[in-house]
Amino acid sequence: MNFNNSIFTLLLIFLILIFLSSTISKIMHKERYDVTIRNYGIKHPLLIKFVYLFIVLSEGFITFSLALSGVNLYCLLTISLLLSIFSIFIAINLFKGNQNFSCGCGGVLENERLSYWMVLRNAVIILIAFILFKSKYSINYMTIQTLSSFIIVSVFLIYVQILKELKKINEIMHFIFNLNP
């Protein structure tokens, strides 16, 4: 495996983990995600269900597509469409001054406040997908390097998630025991 393949492997695994963690988070915390959808201005219960299903199914498709065949045209278009829609809704809410709610990204990308950095982050993810699409790279074998890369990225993303959970636990403890931060 040459250097370029190692980089492409890391990028592909990075995208898989982002979309996998996001999908799982939305499934495990559906009620919380419904609130986030309402915060973006979508109020009708049937439309909330439709948006939820559309997003979860799209992210699930992206995850499996990335894992099975890398970034093909349909996967690239789905990633680009989904993240562009998210970015537009984030930008609209920021423009209106609405920033004090969860982005709804789920997984390791979850954030409690909207910011323009999320729009930039989404653009970078689309760029990574485009680079992988143009390279026509896919994981068609699991070498030791590929497995090692996967483990390194997984541990990093799990570490980030643990830090987020510890922050939440700390806030709960301060609330329960009326501790001053």
PDB file of C-alpha atoms in Angstrom:
ATOM      1  CA  MET A   1       0.000   0.000   0.000  1.00  0.00           C
ATOM      2  CA  ASN A   2       1.547   3.296  -1.056  1.00  0.00           C
ATOM      3  CA  PHE A   3       1.267   6.660   0.700  1.00  0.00           C
ATOM      4  CA  ASN A   4      -1.664   7.916  -1.429  1.00  0.00           C
ATOM      5  CA  ASN A   5      -3.646   4.764  -0.734  1.00  0.00           C
ATOM      6  CA  SER A   6      -2.998   5.183   2.997  1.00  0.00           C
ATOM      7  CA  ILE A   7      -4.301   8.758   2.888  1.00  0.00           C
ATOM      8  CA  PHE A   8      -7.338   7.725   0.823  1.00  0.00           C
ATOM      9  CA  THR A   9      -8.010   4.871   3.259  1.00  0.00           C
ATOM     10  CA  LEU A  10      -7.926   7.245   6.230  1.00  0.00           C
ATOM     11  CA  LEU A  11     -10.219   9.725   4.478  1.00  0.00           C
ATOM     12  CA  LEU A  12     -12.689   7.016   3.504  1.00  0.00           C
ATOM     13  CA  ILE A  13     -12.772   5.511   6.995  1.00  0.00           C
ATOM     14  CA  PHE A  14     -13.137   9.022   8.430  1.00  0.00           C
ATOM     15  CA  LEU A  15     -16.235   9.613   6.266  1.00  0.00           C
ATOM     16  CA  ILE A  16     -17.677   6.191   7.121  1.00  0.00           C
ATOM     17  CA  LEU A  17     -17.312   6.848  10.847  1.00  0.00           C
ATOM     18  CA  ILE A  18     -18.806  10.328  10.601  1.00  0.00           C
ATOM     19  CA  PHE A  19     -21.931   9.136   8.801  1.00  0.00           C
ATOM     20  CA  LEU A  20     -22.217   5.914  10.831  1.00  0.00           C
ATOM     21  CA  SER A  21     -21.996   7.721  14.178  1.00  0.00           C
ATOM     22  CA  SER A  22     -24.429  10.369  12.963  1.00  0.00           C
ATOM     23  CA  THR A  23     -26.977   7.786  11.801  1.00  0.00           C
ATOM     24  CA  ILE A  24     -26.750   5.758  15.005  1.00  0.00           C
ATOM     25  CA  SER A  25     -27.077   8.891  17.128  1.00  0.00           C
ATOM     26  CA  LYS A  26     -30.219   9.994  15.290  1.00  0.00           C
ATOM     27  CA  ILE A  27     -31.776   6.545  15.653  1.00  0.00           C
ATOM     28  CA  MET A  28     -30.917   6.266  19.350  1.00  0.00           C
ATOM     29  CA  HIS A  29     -32.092   9.808  20.174  1.00  0.00           C
ATOM     30  CA  LYS A  30     -35.074  10.257  17.854  1.00  0.00           C
ATOM     31  CA  GLU A  31     -37.077  12.480  20.216  1.00  0.00           C
ATOM     32  CA  ARG A  32     -34.136  14.838  20.708  1.00  0.00           C
ATOM     33  CA  TYR A  33     -33.602  14.971  16.951  1.00  0.00           C
ATOM     34  CA  ASP A  34     -37.303  15.762  16.409  1.00  0.00           C
ATOM     35  CA  VAL A  35     -36.838  18.800  18.686  1.00  0.00           C
ATOM     36  CA  THR A  36     -33.812  19.848  16.625  1.00  0.00           C
ATOM     37  CA  ILE A  37     -35.846  19.597  13.416  1.00  0.00           C
ATOM     38  CA  ARG A  38     -38.494  21.846  15.016  1.00  0.00           C
ATOM     39  CA  ASN A  39     -35.764  24.306  16.029  1.00  0.00           C
ATOM     40  CA  TYR A  40     -34.887  24.674  12.353  1.00  0.00           C
ATOM     41  CA  GLY A  41     -38.448  25.873  11.700  1.00  0.00           C
ATOM     42  CA  ILE A  42     -40.132  22.651  10.548  1.00  0.00           C
ATOM     43  CA  LYS A  43     -43.231  22.352  12.728  1.00  0.00           C
ATOM     44  CA  HIS A  44     -45.753  19.982  11.107  1.00  0.00           C
ATOM     45  CA  PRO A  45     -45.566  16.492  12.714  1.00  0.00           C
ATOM     46  CA  LEU A  46     -45.795  14.626   9.388  1.00  0.00           C
ATOM     47  CA  LEU A  47     -43.120  16.805   7.834  1.00  0.00           C
ATOM     48  CA  ILE A  48     -40.887  16.210  10.873  1.00  0.00           C
ATOM     49  CA  LYS A  49     -41.305  12.432  10.398  1.00  0.00           C
ATOM     50  CA  PHE A  50     -40.569  12.737   6.686  1.00  0.00           C
ATOM     51  CA  VAL A  51     -37.448  14.855   7.274  1.00  0.00           C
ATOM     52  CA  TYR A  52     -36.250  12.453   9.974  1.00  0.00           C
ATOM     53  CA  LEU A  53     -36.699   9.399   7.743  1.00  0.00           C
ATOM     54  CA  PHE A  54     -35.149  11.138   4.743  1.00  0.00           C
ATOM     55  CA  ILE A  55     -32.055  12.118   6.717  1.00  0.00           C
ATOM     56  CA  VAL A  56     -31.588   8.777   8.498  1.00  0.00           C
ATOM     57  CA  LEU A  57     -32.098   6.778   5.291  1.00  0.00           C
ATOM     58  CA  SER A  58     -29.784   9.106   3.338  1.00  0.00           C
ATOM     59  CA  GLU A  59     -27.056   8.870   5.960  1.00  0.00           C
ATOM     60  CA  GLY A  60     -27.515   5.092   6.143  1.00  0.00           C
ATOM     61  CA  PHE A  61     -27.208   4.854   2.355  1.00  0.00           C
ATOM     62  CA  ILE A  62     -24.067   6.993   2.444  1.00  0.00           C
ATOM     63  CA  THR A  63     -22.517   4.834   5.187  1.00  0.00           C
ATOM     64  CA  PHE A  64     -23.140   1.530   3.387  1.00  0.00           C
ATOM     65  CA  SER A  65     -22.187   2.941   0.009  1.00  0.00           C
ATOM     66  CA  LEU A  66     -18.892   4.254   1.355  1.00  0.00           C
ATOM     67  CA  ALA A  67     -18.131   0.946   3.069  1.00  0.00           C
ATOM     68  CA  LEU A  68     -19.046  -1.229   0.093  1.00  0.00           C
ATOM     69  CA  SER A  69     -17.833   0.740  -2.907  1.00  0.00           C
ATOM     70  CA  GLY A  70     -16.169   3.963  -1.788  1.00  0.00           C
ATOM     71  CA  VAL A  71     -17.477   7.255  -3.145  1.00  0.00           C
ATOM     72  CA  ASN A  72     -19.487   6.552  -6.282  1.00  0.00           C
ATOM     73  CA  LEU A  73     -21.510   9.174  -8.148  1.00  0.00           C
ATOM     74  CA  TYR A  74     -24.746   8.509  -6.216  1.00  0.00           C
ATOM     75  CA  CYS A  75     -22.930   8.673  -2.893  1.00  0.00           C
ATOM     76  CA  LEU A  76     -21.168  11.916  -3.852  1.00  0.00           C
ATOM     77  CA  LEU A  77     -24.450  13.494  -4.939  1.00  0.00           C
ATOM     78  CA  THR A  78     -26.220  12.371  -1.744  1.00  0.00           C
ATOM     79  CA  ILE A  79     -23.418  13.700   0.478  1.00  0.00           C
ATOM     80  CA  SER A  80     -23.330  16.989  -1.439  1.00  0.00           C
ATOM     81  CA  LEU A  81     -27.114  17.439  -1.396  1.00  0.00           C
ATOM     82  CA  LEU A  82     -27.549  16.511   2.266  1.00  0.00           C
ATOM     83  CA  LEU A  83     -24.685  18.616   3.604  1.00  0.00           C
ATOM     84  CA  SER A  84     -25.632  21.560   1.374  1.00  0.00           C
ATOM     85  CA  ILE A  85     -29.188  21.473   2.734  1.00  0.00           C
ATOM     86  CA  PHE A  86     -27.854  21.292   6.297  1.00  0.00           C
ATOM     87  CA  SER A  87     -25.506  24.215   5.603  1.00  0.00           C
ATOM     88  CA  ILE A  88     -28.302  26.344   4.142  1.00  0.00           C
ATOM     89  CA  PHE A  89     -30.515  25.737   7.193  1.00  0.00           C
ATOM     90  CA  ILE A  90     -27.609  26.502   9.547  1.00  0.00           C
ATOM     91  CA  ALA A  91     -26.759  29.725   7.666  1.00  0.00           C
ATOM     92  CA  ILE A  92     -30.406  30.869   7.615  1.00  0.00           C
ATOM     93  CA  ASN A  93     -30.725  30.347  11.377  1.00  0.00           C
ATOM     94  CA  LEU A  94     -27.435  32.099  12.073  1.00  0.00           C
ATOM     95  CA  PHE A  95     -28.519  34.999   9.884  1.00  0.00           C
ATOM     96  CA  LYS A  96     -31.760  35.219  11.928  1.00  0.00           C
ATOM     97  CA  GLY A  97     -29.745  35.132  15.162  1.00  0.00           C
ATOM     98  CA  ASN A  98     -30.895  31.641  16.125  1.00  0.00           C
ATOM     99  CA  GLN A  99     -27.766  29.859  17.292  1.00  0.00           C
ATOM    100  CA  ASN A 100     -28.526  28.535  20.756  1.00  0.00           C
ATOM    101  CA  PHE A 101     -29.665  25.047  19.826  1.00  0.00           C
ATOM    102  CA  SER A 102     -28.069  21.772  18.828  1.00  0.00           C
ATOM    103  CA  CYS A 103     -26.981  21.490  15.219  1.00  0.00           C
ATOM    104  CA  GLY A 104     -28.573  18.042  14.960  1.00  0.00           C
ATOM    105  CA  CYS A 105     -25.485  16.601  13.288  1.00  0.00           C
ATOM    106  CA  GLY A 106     -25.423  13.661  15.661  1.00  0.00           C
ATOM    107  CA  GLY A 107     -22.498  11.437  16.500  1.00  0.00           C
ATOM    108  CA  VAL A 108     -19.044  12.914  16.782  1.00  0.00           C
ATOM    109  CA  LEU A 109     -20.032  16.082  14.914  1.00  0.00           C
ATOM    110  CA  GLU A 110     -22.804  17.063  17.353  1.00  0.00           C
ATOM    111  CA  ASN A 111     -22.517  20.581  18.690  1.00  0.00           C
ATOM    112  CA  GLU A 112     -24.746  22.460  21.128  1.00  0.00           C
ATOM    113  CA  ARG A 113     -24.613  25.795  19.264  1.00  0.00           C
ATOM    114  CA  LEU A 114     -24.793  26.674  15.600  1.00  0.00           C
ATOM    115  CA  SER A 115     -21.804  28.402  14.046  1.00  0.00           C
ATOM    116  CA  TYR A 116     -20.452  29.292  10.631  1.00  0.00           C
ATOM    117  CA  TRP A 117     -17.660  26.763  11.249  1.00  0.00           C
ATOM    118  CA  MET A 118     -20.276  24.038  10.676  1.00  0.00           C
ATOM    119  CA  VAL A 119     -20.882  25.356   7.176  1.00  0.00           C
ATOM    120  CA  LEU A 120     -17.130  25.276   6.528  1.00  0.00           C
ATOM    121  CA  ARG A 121     -16.875  21.778   8.045  1.00  0.00           C
ATOM    122  CA  ASN A 122     -19.640  20.547   5.741  1.00  0.00           C
ATOM    123  CA  ALA A 123     -17.828  22.044   2.742  1.00  0.00           C
ATOM    124  CA  VAL A 124     -14.633  20.228   3.764  1.00  0.00           C
ATOM    125  CA  ILE A 125     -16.524  16.925   4.052  1.00  0.00           C
ATOM    126  CA  ILE A 126     -17.976  17.462   0.557  1.00  0.00           C
ATOM    127  CA  LEU A 127     -14.459  18.252  -0.715  1.00  0.00           C
ATOM    128  CA  ILE A 128     -13.086  15.029   0.825  1.00  0.00           C
ATOM    129  CA  ALA A 129     -15.894  13.048  -0.828  1.00  0.00           C
ATOM    130  CA  PHE A 130     -15.142  14.731  -4.172  1.00  0.00           C
ATOM    131  CA  ILE A 131     -11.419  13.921  -3.880  1.00  0.00           C
ATOM    132  CA  LEU A 132     -12.230  10.280  -3.127  1.00  0.00           C
ATOM    133  CA  PHE A 133     -14.701  10.184  -6.022  1.00  0.00           C
ATOM    134  CA  LYS A 134     -12.142  11.594  -8.470  1.00  0.00           C
ATOM    135  CA  SER A 135      -9.496   9.137  -7.249  1.00  0.00           C
ATOM    136  CA  LYS A 136     -11.955   6.240  -7.705  1.00  0.00           C
ATOM    137  CA  TYR A 137     -10.558   4.810  -4.475  1.00  0.00           C
ATOM    138  CA  SER A 138     -12.444   2.142  -2.556  1.00  0.00           C
ATOM    139  CA  ILE A 139     -11.512  -0.367   0.099  1.00  0.00           C
ATOM    140  CA  ASN A 140     -11.474  -3.690  -1.699  1.00  0.00           C
ATOM    141  CA  TYR A 141      -9.158  -5.442   0.765  1.00  0.00           C
ATOM    142  CA  MET A 142      -8.424  -5.231   4.449  1.00  0.00           C
ATOM    143  CA  THR A 143      -4.685  -5.020   4.947  1.00  0.00           C
ATOM    144  CA  ILE A 144      -2.940  -4.513   8.240  1.00  0.00           C
ATOM    145  CA  GLN A 145      -2.473  -0.826   7.392  1.00  0.00           C
ATOM    146  CA  THR A 146      -6.158  -0.398   6.598  1.00  0.00           C
ATOM    147  CA  LEU A 147      -7.177  -2.064   9.834  1.00  0.00           C
ATOM    148  CA  SER A 148      -4.669   0.038  11.779  1.00  0.00           C
ATOM    149  CA  SER A 149      -5.957   3.229  10.183  1.00  0.00           C
ATOM    150  CA  PHE A 150      -9.513   2.253  11.046  1.00  0.00           C
ATOM    151  CA  ILE A 151      -8.580   1.612  14.667  1.00  0.00           C
ATOM    152  CA  ILE A 152      -6.712   4.922  15.000  1.00  0.00           C
ATOM    153  CA  VAL A 153      -9.594   6.961  13.567  1.00  0.00           C
ATOM    154  CA  SER A 154     -12.145   4.991  15.648  1.00  0.00           C
ATOM    155  CA  VAL A 155     -10.253   5.571  18.871  1.00  0.00           C
ATOM    156  CA  PHE A 156      -9.961   9.298  18.091  1.00  0.00           C
ATOM    157  CA  LEU A 157     -13.697   9.649  17.363  1.00  0.00           C
ATOM    158  CA  ILE A 158     -14.637   7.633  20.442  1.00  0.00           C
ATOM    159  CA  TYR A 159     -12.324   9.856  22.518  1.00  0.00           C
ATOM    160  CA  VAL A 160     -14.083  12.974  21.193  1.00  0.00           C
ATOM    161  CA  GLN A 161     -17.478  11.461  22.048  1.00  0.00           C
ATOM    162  CA  ILE A 162     -16.317  10.545  25.560  1.00  0.00           C
ATOM    163  CA  LEU A 163     -15.105  14.110  26.140  1.00  0.00           C
ATOM    164  CA  LYS A 164     -18.515  15.438  25.089  1.00  0.00           C
ATOM    165  CA  GLU A 165     -20.255  13.040  27.479  1.00  0.00           C
ATOM    166  CA  LEU A 166     -17.931  13.995  30.340  1.00  0.00           C
ATOM    167  CA  LYS A 167     -18.778  17.653  29.754  1.00  0.00           C
ATOM    168  CA  LYS A 168     -22.498  16.820  29.971  1.00  0.00           C
ATOM    169  CA  ILE A 169     -21.965  14.803  33.169  1.00  0.00           C
ATOM    170  CA  ASN A 170     -20.025  17.708  34.677  1.00  0.00           C
ATOM    171  CA  GLU A 171     -22.890  20.105  33.860  1.00  0.00           C
ATOM    172  CA  ILE A 172     -25.420  17.717  35.439  1.00  0.00           C
ATOM    173  CA  MET A 173     -23.313  17.381  38.594  1.00  0.00           C
ATOM    174  CA  HIS A 174     -23.066  21.180  38.889  1.00  0.00           C
ATOM    175  CA  PHE A 175     -26.827  21.447  38.488  1.00  0.00           C
ATOM    176  CA  ILE A 176     -27.632  18.681  41.016  1.00  0.00           C
ATOM    177  CA  PHE A 177     -25.230  19.836  43.684  1.00  0.00           C
ATOM    178  CA  ASN A 178     -25.536  23.558  42.936  1.00  0.00           C
ATOM    179  CA  LEU A 179     -21.801  23.857  42.437  1.00  0.00           C
ATOM    180  CA  ASN A 180     -20.401  27.065  41.046  1.00  0.00           C
ATOM    181  CA  PRO A 181     -18.522  26.510  37.774  1.00  0.00           C
TER     182      PRO A 181
END
